[in-house]
Amino acid sequence: MVLPARKSTIKDVARVAGVSLGTVSRVLNGSLTVGNAVHRKVMQAIEELNFVPSAAAQSMRRKSSLIVGCIVREISIAPLAEFVRASQTALDAAGYSLLLSISDGEEERERALLKRLQNRQVDGIILSPYTRLSQDYEAMLRGLGIPIVLVDRDKPDWADAVMVDHAHGVEIAVEHLLNLGHRKIALLTGPEDTFPAAQRVKGYMAAYKRNKVAVDPAMVRTGSYLATAGFQLASTMLSGKNRPTAIIAGGLSMLPGVLRAVQTLKLSVPEDVSIVGTGPSELSELHVPPISVQYWDHGETGRVAAMMLLDRMLKKGNPEPQRVLLPSTFISTRSIGPKPRRSSRAWSAS
């Protein structure tokens, strides 16, 4: 039986290079105190011996793992993938690796993942919680003792956060629809105690108020960002007597559910109902007609989150919690039309 070759050690490198263990250690840790000639000898010895330094040992010496954890709800949605990619690019440039975890929008899973990341001794965490943090969840988060940047959440206020001005984008969308004669505009979005949903409701109400149009409270439905909720709510509302003439799907996952409801009821966009989605996606771009969206740059959101975390981990900048609010706007396409007449074929079918 052939025994596996013995792995080279740092002692072997020092012996072949003719230097001390301390010199090899300084080269491995990127110290600038080692001369060029000695540095070359050590690197040649490392290559000759095919030496691979222990990441765990280096981490202990640096008191840093150079790993950042990132927890998101899901990764199948293109804008979230863009967010993660931009975060990773920014962290890569600073020498950090990104460890991605998917929470599936479950609070208990989020907590378990946070504990795992703590056990892995990550240097920081980018966290996009699905729901608003309860008091005990917040206490657990603070007790981790790890720099954290929240994504699109304004609580807890002791944490750094990058958020999106959803109110502005939705306000422009609602104003556009009001100008086309719509009055019953449905807003379907997540739990109202989460920042994005609260902001969308705020923008919705502001547009109605500025245009001096009364709001029908039945048109605003909050509670979930999931596609299943979009389907159930849209199906119920479009099948009832108090039908909306336009629907805003206020969440990245909601548009597929809303469009499935429209298709199931054999309605046409925008002839029977105008549709607005959230964030650009393959679905919004490839749908016929393309879907209007409340738009913001997910890549920029990811980049800013990573840069904020790097500043916090490296103890740069203001020690007080930092908040960055990124803009959103509205992109109108052919999925929006004038308010439909009730006598149309599809509307009279039910």
Coordinates of C-alpha atoms in Angstrom, one line a residue:
M1 CA 0.0 0.0 0.0
V2 CA 1.3 3.4 -1.0
L3 CA 1.1 5.9 1.9
P4 CA 0.0 9.4 1.1
A5 CA 2.8 12.0 0.9
R6 CA 3.4 14.0 4.0
K7 CA 2.1 17.5 3.8
S8 CA 4.7 20.2 4.0
T9 CA 4.8 22.4 7.1
I10 CA 5.9 25.9 7.8
K11 CA 9.0 24.4 9.3
D12 CA 9.9 22.8 6.0
V13 CA 9.4 26.1 4.2
A14 CA 11.8 27.8 6.7
R15 CA 14.4 25.1 6.3
V16 CA 14.3 25.2 2.5
A17 CA 14.4 29.0 2.4
G18 CA 17.1 29.2 5.1
V19 CA 15.1 31.6 7.2
S20 CA 13.4 31.6 10.6
L21 CA 9.8 30.4 11.3
G22 CA 9.0 34.0 12.2
T23 CA 10.1 35.3 8.8
V24 CA 8.0 32.7 7.0
S25 CA 5.0 33.7 9.2
R26 CA 5.5 37.4 8.4
V27 CA 5.6 36.6 4.6
L28 CA 2.4 34.6 4.9
N29 CA 0.6 37.4 6.8
G30 CA 1.6 40.0 4.2
S31 CA 4.0 41.9 6.5
L32 CA 5.9 44.8 4.8
T33 CA 8.9 44.4 7.0
V34 CA 10.4 41.5 5.0
G35 CA 12.9 42.5 2.3
N36 CA 12.3 41.6 -1.3
A37 CA 15.1 39.1 -1.6
V38 CA 14.0 37.2 1.5
H39 CA 10.4 37.4 0.4
R40 CA 11.3 35.8 -3.0
K41 CA 13.3 33.0 -1.2
V42 CA 10.3 32.2 1.0
M43 CA 7.8 32.2 -1.9
Q44 CA 10.1 29.9 -4.0
A45 CA 10.3 27.5 -1.1
I46 CA 6.5 27.6 -0.8
E47 CA 6.1 26.8 -4.5
E48 CA 8.7 24.1 -4.4
L49 CA 7.1 22.3 -1.4
N50 CA 3.6 22.9 -2.7
F51 CA 2.9 24.3 0.8
V52 CA -0.7 25.4 1.6
P53 CA -1.0 27.5 4.8
S54 CA -3.7 26.6 7.3
A55 CA -6.6 29.0 6.9
A56 CA -7.7 28.3 10.5
A57 CA -4.2 29.0 11.9
Q58 CA -3.9 32.2 9.9
S59 CA -7.3 33.3 11.1
M60 CA -6.3 32.8 14.7
R61 CA -3.2 34.8 14.3
R62 CA -5.0 37.6 12.5
K63 CA -8.1 37.4 14.8
S64 CA -10.0 37.6 11.6
S65 CA -11.6 34.9 9.4
L66 CA -11.8 37.2 6.4
I67 CA -15.3 35.7 5.9
V68 CA -18.5 37.7 5.8
G69 CA -21.9 36.0 6.2
C70 CA -24.9 37.0 4.1
I71 CA -28.5 35.9 4.8
V72 CA -31.2 36.5 2.2
R73 CA -34.7 35.2 1.8
E74 CA -34.0 33.5 -1.5
I75 CA -31.6 33.6 -4.5
S76 CA -33.9 32.5 -7.4
I77 CA -35.0 36.1 -8.0
A78 CA -32.7 37.9 -10.4
P79 CA -32.6 41.2 -8.4
L80 CA -31.5 39.4 -5.2
A81 CA -28.9 37.5 -7.2
E82 CA -27.6 40.9 -8.5
F83 CA -27.5 42.2 -4.9
V84 CA -25.4 39.2 -3.7
R85 CA -23.1 39.4 -6.7
A86 CA -22.4 43.1 -6.1
S87 CA -21.8 42.5 -2.4
Q88 CA -19.3 39.7 -3.2
T89 CA -17.4 41.9 -5.7
A90 CA -16.9 44.6 -3.2
L91 CA -15.8 42.2 -0.5
D92 CA -13.5 40.3 -2.9
A93 CA -11.7 43.5 -3.6
A94 CA -11.0 43.9 0.1
G95 CA -9.8 40.3 0.5
Y96 CA -13.0 38.9 2.1
S97 CA -15.0 35.8 1.1
L98 CA -18.8 35.8 1.1
L99 CA -20.7 32.9 2.8
L100 CA -24.2 32.9 1.5
S101 CA -27.2 31.4 3.4
I102 CA -30.9 31.2 2.3
S103 CA -33.5 31.7 5.0
D104 CA -36.6 30.9 3.0
G105 CA -38.3 33.7 4.8
E106 CA -38.5 31.7 8.1
E107 CA -37.5 33.5 11.3
E108 CA -36.4 30.4 13.1
R109 CA -34.2 29.4 10.2
E110 CA -32.7 33.0 10.2
R111 CA -31.8 32.6 13.9
A112 CA -30.2 29.2 13.3
L113 CA -28.2 30.5 10.4
L114 CA -27.0 33.5 12.5
K115 CA -25.8 31.1 15.2
R116 CA -24.0 29.0 12.6
L117 CA -22.3 32.1 11.2
Q118 CA -21.2 33.1 14.7
N119 CA -19.8 29.6 15.2
R120 CA -17.9 30.0 11.9
Q121 CA -16.4 33.2 13.4
V122 CA -17.3 35.4 10.5
D123 CA -16.1 39.0 10.7
G124 CA -19.4 40.5 9.8
I125 CA -23.0 39.8 8.5
I126 CA -25.2 41.3 5.9
L127 CA -28.8 40.5 6.9
S128 CA -32.0 40.9 5.1
P129 CA -34.7 39.7 7.6
Y130 CA -38.0 38.6 6.2
T131 CA -40.1 40.0 9.1
R132 CA -39.7 42.7 11.6
L133 CA -37.4 41.7 14.4
S134 CA -39.1 40.8 17.7
Q135 CA -37.5 41.9 21.0
D136 CA -35.9 38.5 21.7
Y137 CA -34.7 38.2 18.1
E138 CA -33.2 41.7 18.4
A139 CA -31.5 40.8 21.7
M140 CA -30.1 37.6 20.1
L141 CA -28.8 39.7 17.2
R142 CA -27.1 42.2 19.5
G143 CA -25.6 39.4 21.6
L144 CA -23.8 38.0 18.6
G145 CA -21.1 40.6 19.0
I146 CA -20.6 40.8 15.3
P147 CA -20.8 43.9 13.0
I148 CA -24.1 43.7 11.1
V149 CA -25.6 45.7 8.2
L150 CA -29.3 45.3 7.7
V151 CA -30.9 45.4 4.3
D152 CA -34.1 47.4 3.8
R153 CA -35.0 47.3 7.5
D154 CA -35.0 50.4 9.8
K155 CA -35.1 48.5 13.1
P156 CA -33.2 47.9 15.3
D157 CA -31.9 51.5 15.3
W158 CA -28.5 50.5 16.8
A159 CA -27.5 48.6 13.6
D160 CA -26.1 50.0 10.3
A161 CA -28.6 49.8 7.5
V162 CA -29.0 50.4 3.8
M163 CA -32.6 51.1 2.8
V164 CA -34.6 52.0 -0.3
D165 CA -36.9 55.0 -0.7
H166 CA -39.9 52.8 -1.7
A167 CA -42.3 55.6 -1.0
H168 CA -41.1 57.7 -3.8
G169 CA -41.3 55.0 -6.5
V170 CA -44.8 53.9 -5.5
E171 CA -46.0 57.5 -5.2
I172 CA -45.0 58.2 -8.8
A173 CA -46.6 54.9 -10.0
V174 CA -49.9 55.7 -8.2
E175 CA -49.9 59.3 -9.5
H176 CA -49.4 58.0 -13.0
L177 CA -52.4 55.6 -12.6
L178 CA -54.6 58.3 -11.1
N179 CA -53.8 60.6 -14.1
L180 CA -55.1 57.8 -16.4
G181 CA -58.4 57.8 -14.6
H182 CA -57.9 54.9 -12.2
R183 CA -59.4 55.3 -8.7
K184 CA -59.4 51.7 -7.4
I185 CA -55.7 50.9 -7.3
A186 CA -54.8 47.9 -5.3
L187 CA -51.6 47.8 -3.4
L188 CA -50.5 44.3 -2.4
T189 CA -47.4 44.2 -0.2
G190 CA -45.7 42.6 2.8
P191 CA -46.3 43.1 6.6
E192 CA -46.9 46.7 7.3
D193 CA -44.5 46.7 10.2
T194 CA -41.6 46.0 7.8
F195 CA -39.8 49.0 6.3
P196 CA -40.5 48.4 2.5
A197 CA -44.3 47.8 3.0
A198 CA -44.7 50.8 5.3
Q199 CA -42.9 53.0 2.8
R200 CA -45.0 51.7 -0.1
V201 CA -48.2 52.4 1.8
K202 CA -46.8 55.9 2.7
G203 CA -46.2 56.7 -1.0
Y204 CA -49.6 55.3 -2.0
M205 CA -51.4 57.5 0.5
A206 CA -49.3 60.6 -0.4
A207 CA -50.3 60.3 -4.1
Y208 CA -54.0 60.0 -3.3
K209 CA -53.8 63.0 -0.9
R210 CA -51.9 65.2 -3.3
N211 CA -54.5 64.5 -6.0
K212 CA -57.4 65.0 -3.6
V213 CA -58.8 61.6 -4.3
A214 CA -60.4 59.5 -1.5
V215 CA -58.6 56.3 -0.6
D216 CA -60.6 53.0 -0.5
P217 CA -59.1 51.2 2.5
A218 CA -60.1 47.8 0.9
M219 CA -57.6 48.4 -1.9
V220 CA -54.6 48.3 0.5
R221 CA -53.6 44.7 1.5
T222 CA -50.6 44.0 3.6
G223 CA -49.3 40.8 5.2
S224 CA -47.0 38.9 2.9
Y225 CA -44.4 39.3 0.2
L226 CA -44.8 35.8 -1.2
A227 CA -46.1 34.8 -4.7
T228 CA -48.8 32.7 -3.1
A229 CA -50.2 35.8 -1.3
G230 CA -50.1 37.8 -4.5
F231 CA -52.1 35.1 -6.3
Q232 CA -54.7 34.7 -3.5
L233 CA -55.2 38.4 -3.0
A234 CA -55.4 39.3 -6.7
S235 CA -57.7 36.4 -7.4
T236 CA -60.1 37.4 -4.6
M237 CA -60.1 41.1 -5.4
L238 CA -60.5 40.7 -9.2
S239 CA -63.3 38.2 -8.7
G240 CA -65.3 40.4 -6.3
K241 CA -67.7 43.3 -6.8
N242 CA -65.2 45.9 -5.6
R243 CA -62.7 45.2 -8.3
P244 CA -59.4 47.2 -8.7
T245 CA -58.7 48.5 -12.1
A246 CA -54.9 48.5 -11.4
I247 CA -52.7 46.4 -9.1
I248 CA -49.3 47.2 -7.7
A249 CA -47.4 44.0 -6.7
G250 CA -45.4 45.5 -3.8
G251 CA -42.7 42.8 -3.4
L252 CA -40.1 41.1 -5.5
S253 CA -41.9 37.7 -5.3
M254 CA -45.4 38.9 -5.7
L255 CA -45.6 39.7 -9.4
P256 CA -45.7 36.0 -10.6
G257 CA -48.7 35.3 -8.3
V258 CA -50.5 38.4 -9.5
L259 CA -50.0 37.6 -13.1
R260 CA -51.1 34.0 -12.6
A261 CA -54.3 35.3 -11.1
V262 CA -54.9 37.5 -14.1
Q263 CA -54.2 34.6 -16.4
T264 CA -56.5 32.3 -14.5
L265 CA -59.4 34.8 -14.6
K266 CA -58.7 35.2 -18.4
L267 CA -58.1 38.9 -18.0
S268 CA -55.9 41.0 -20.3
V269 CA -53.2 43.5 -19.4
P270 CA -53.8 46.4 -19.6
E271 CA -57.2 46.3 -21.3
D272 CA -58.9 44.8 -18.2
V273 CA -56.4 45.6 -15.4
S274 CA -53.1 47.6 -15.3
I275 CA -50.2 46.0 -13.5
V276 CA -47.2 47.4 -11.7
G277 CA -44.4 45.2 -10.4
T278 CA -41.5 45.7 -8.0
G279 CA -37.9 45.7 -9.3
P280 CA -36.8 44.7 -12.7
S281 CA -36.9 40.9 -13.4
E282 CA -36.8 38.5 -16.3
L283 CA -40.6 38.1 -15.9
S284 CA -41.3 41.8 -15.9
E285 CA -39.2 42.3 -19.0
L286 CA -40.3 39.2 -21.0
H287 CA -44.0 39.4 -20.2
V288 CA -46.2 40.6 -23.1
P289 CA -46.6 43.4 -22.6
P290 CA -43.6 44.2 -20.4
I291 CA -44.6 45.1 -16.8
S292 CA -44.1 48.6 -15.4
V293 CA -42.0 48.5 -12.2
Q294 CA -41.0 50.4 -9.1
Y295 CA -37.3 50.4 -9.8
W296 CA -34.1 50.6 -7.8
D297 CA -30.6 49.5 -8.3
H298 CA -30.2 46.2 -6.5
G299 CA -26.5 46.0 -7.4
E300 CA -25.9 49.4 -5.8
T301 CA -27.8 48.2 -2.7
G302 CA -25.4 45.2 -2.4
R303 CA -22.3 47.3 -3.0
V304 CA -23.3 49.9 -0.4
A305 CA -24.1 47.2 2.2
A306 CA -20.7 45.6 1.7
M307 CA -18.9 48.9 1.9
M308 CA -20.7 49.8 5.0
L309 CA -19.8 46.5 6.6
L310 CA -16.2 46.8 5.6
D311 CA -16.0 50.3 7.2
R312 CA -17.5 48.8 10.4
M313 CA -15.3 45.8 10.5
L314 CA -12.2 47.9 9.9
K315 CA -13.4 50.5 12.4
K316 CA -13.4 53.3 9.8
G317 CA -15.8 56.3 9.8
N318 CA -18.4 57.3 12.3
P319 CA -18.9 55.0 15.3
E320 CA -22.6 55.9 15.4
P321 CA -25.1 53.7 13.5
Q322 CA -25.1 54.6 9.8
R323 CA -28.2 54.8 7.6
V324 CA -28.1 55.1 3.8
L325 CA -31.4 55.6 1.9
L326 CA -31.1 54.8 -1.8
P327 CA -33.6 56.2 -4.4
S328 CA -36.3 54.4 -6.2
T329 CA -38.3 55.5 -9.2
F330 CA -41.0 54.3 -11.6
I331 CA -40.6 52.8 -15.1
S332 CA -43.8 52.9 -17.1
T333 CA -44.4 50.4 -19.9
R334 CA -47.4 49.1 -21.9
S335 CA -48.8 47.2 -18.9
I336 CA -50.5 50.4 -17.8
G337 CA -53.5 51.8 -19.7
P338 CA -56.5 54.0 -19.0
K339 CA -59.1 52.8 -16.5
P340 CA -61.1 50.0 -18.2
R341 CA -64.8 50.3 -18.9
R342 CA -66.9 47.9 -16.9
S343 CA -68.7 46.7 -20.0
S344 CA -65.6 45.1 -21.4
R345 CA -65.8 41.3 -22.3
A346 CA -63.5 40.2 -19.5
W347 CA -65.0 42.3 -16.7
S348 CA -68.6 41.2 -17.5
A349 CA -67.6 37.5 -17.6
S350 CA -67.9 37.2 -13.8

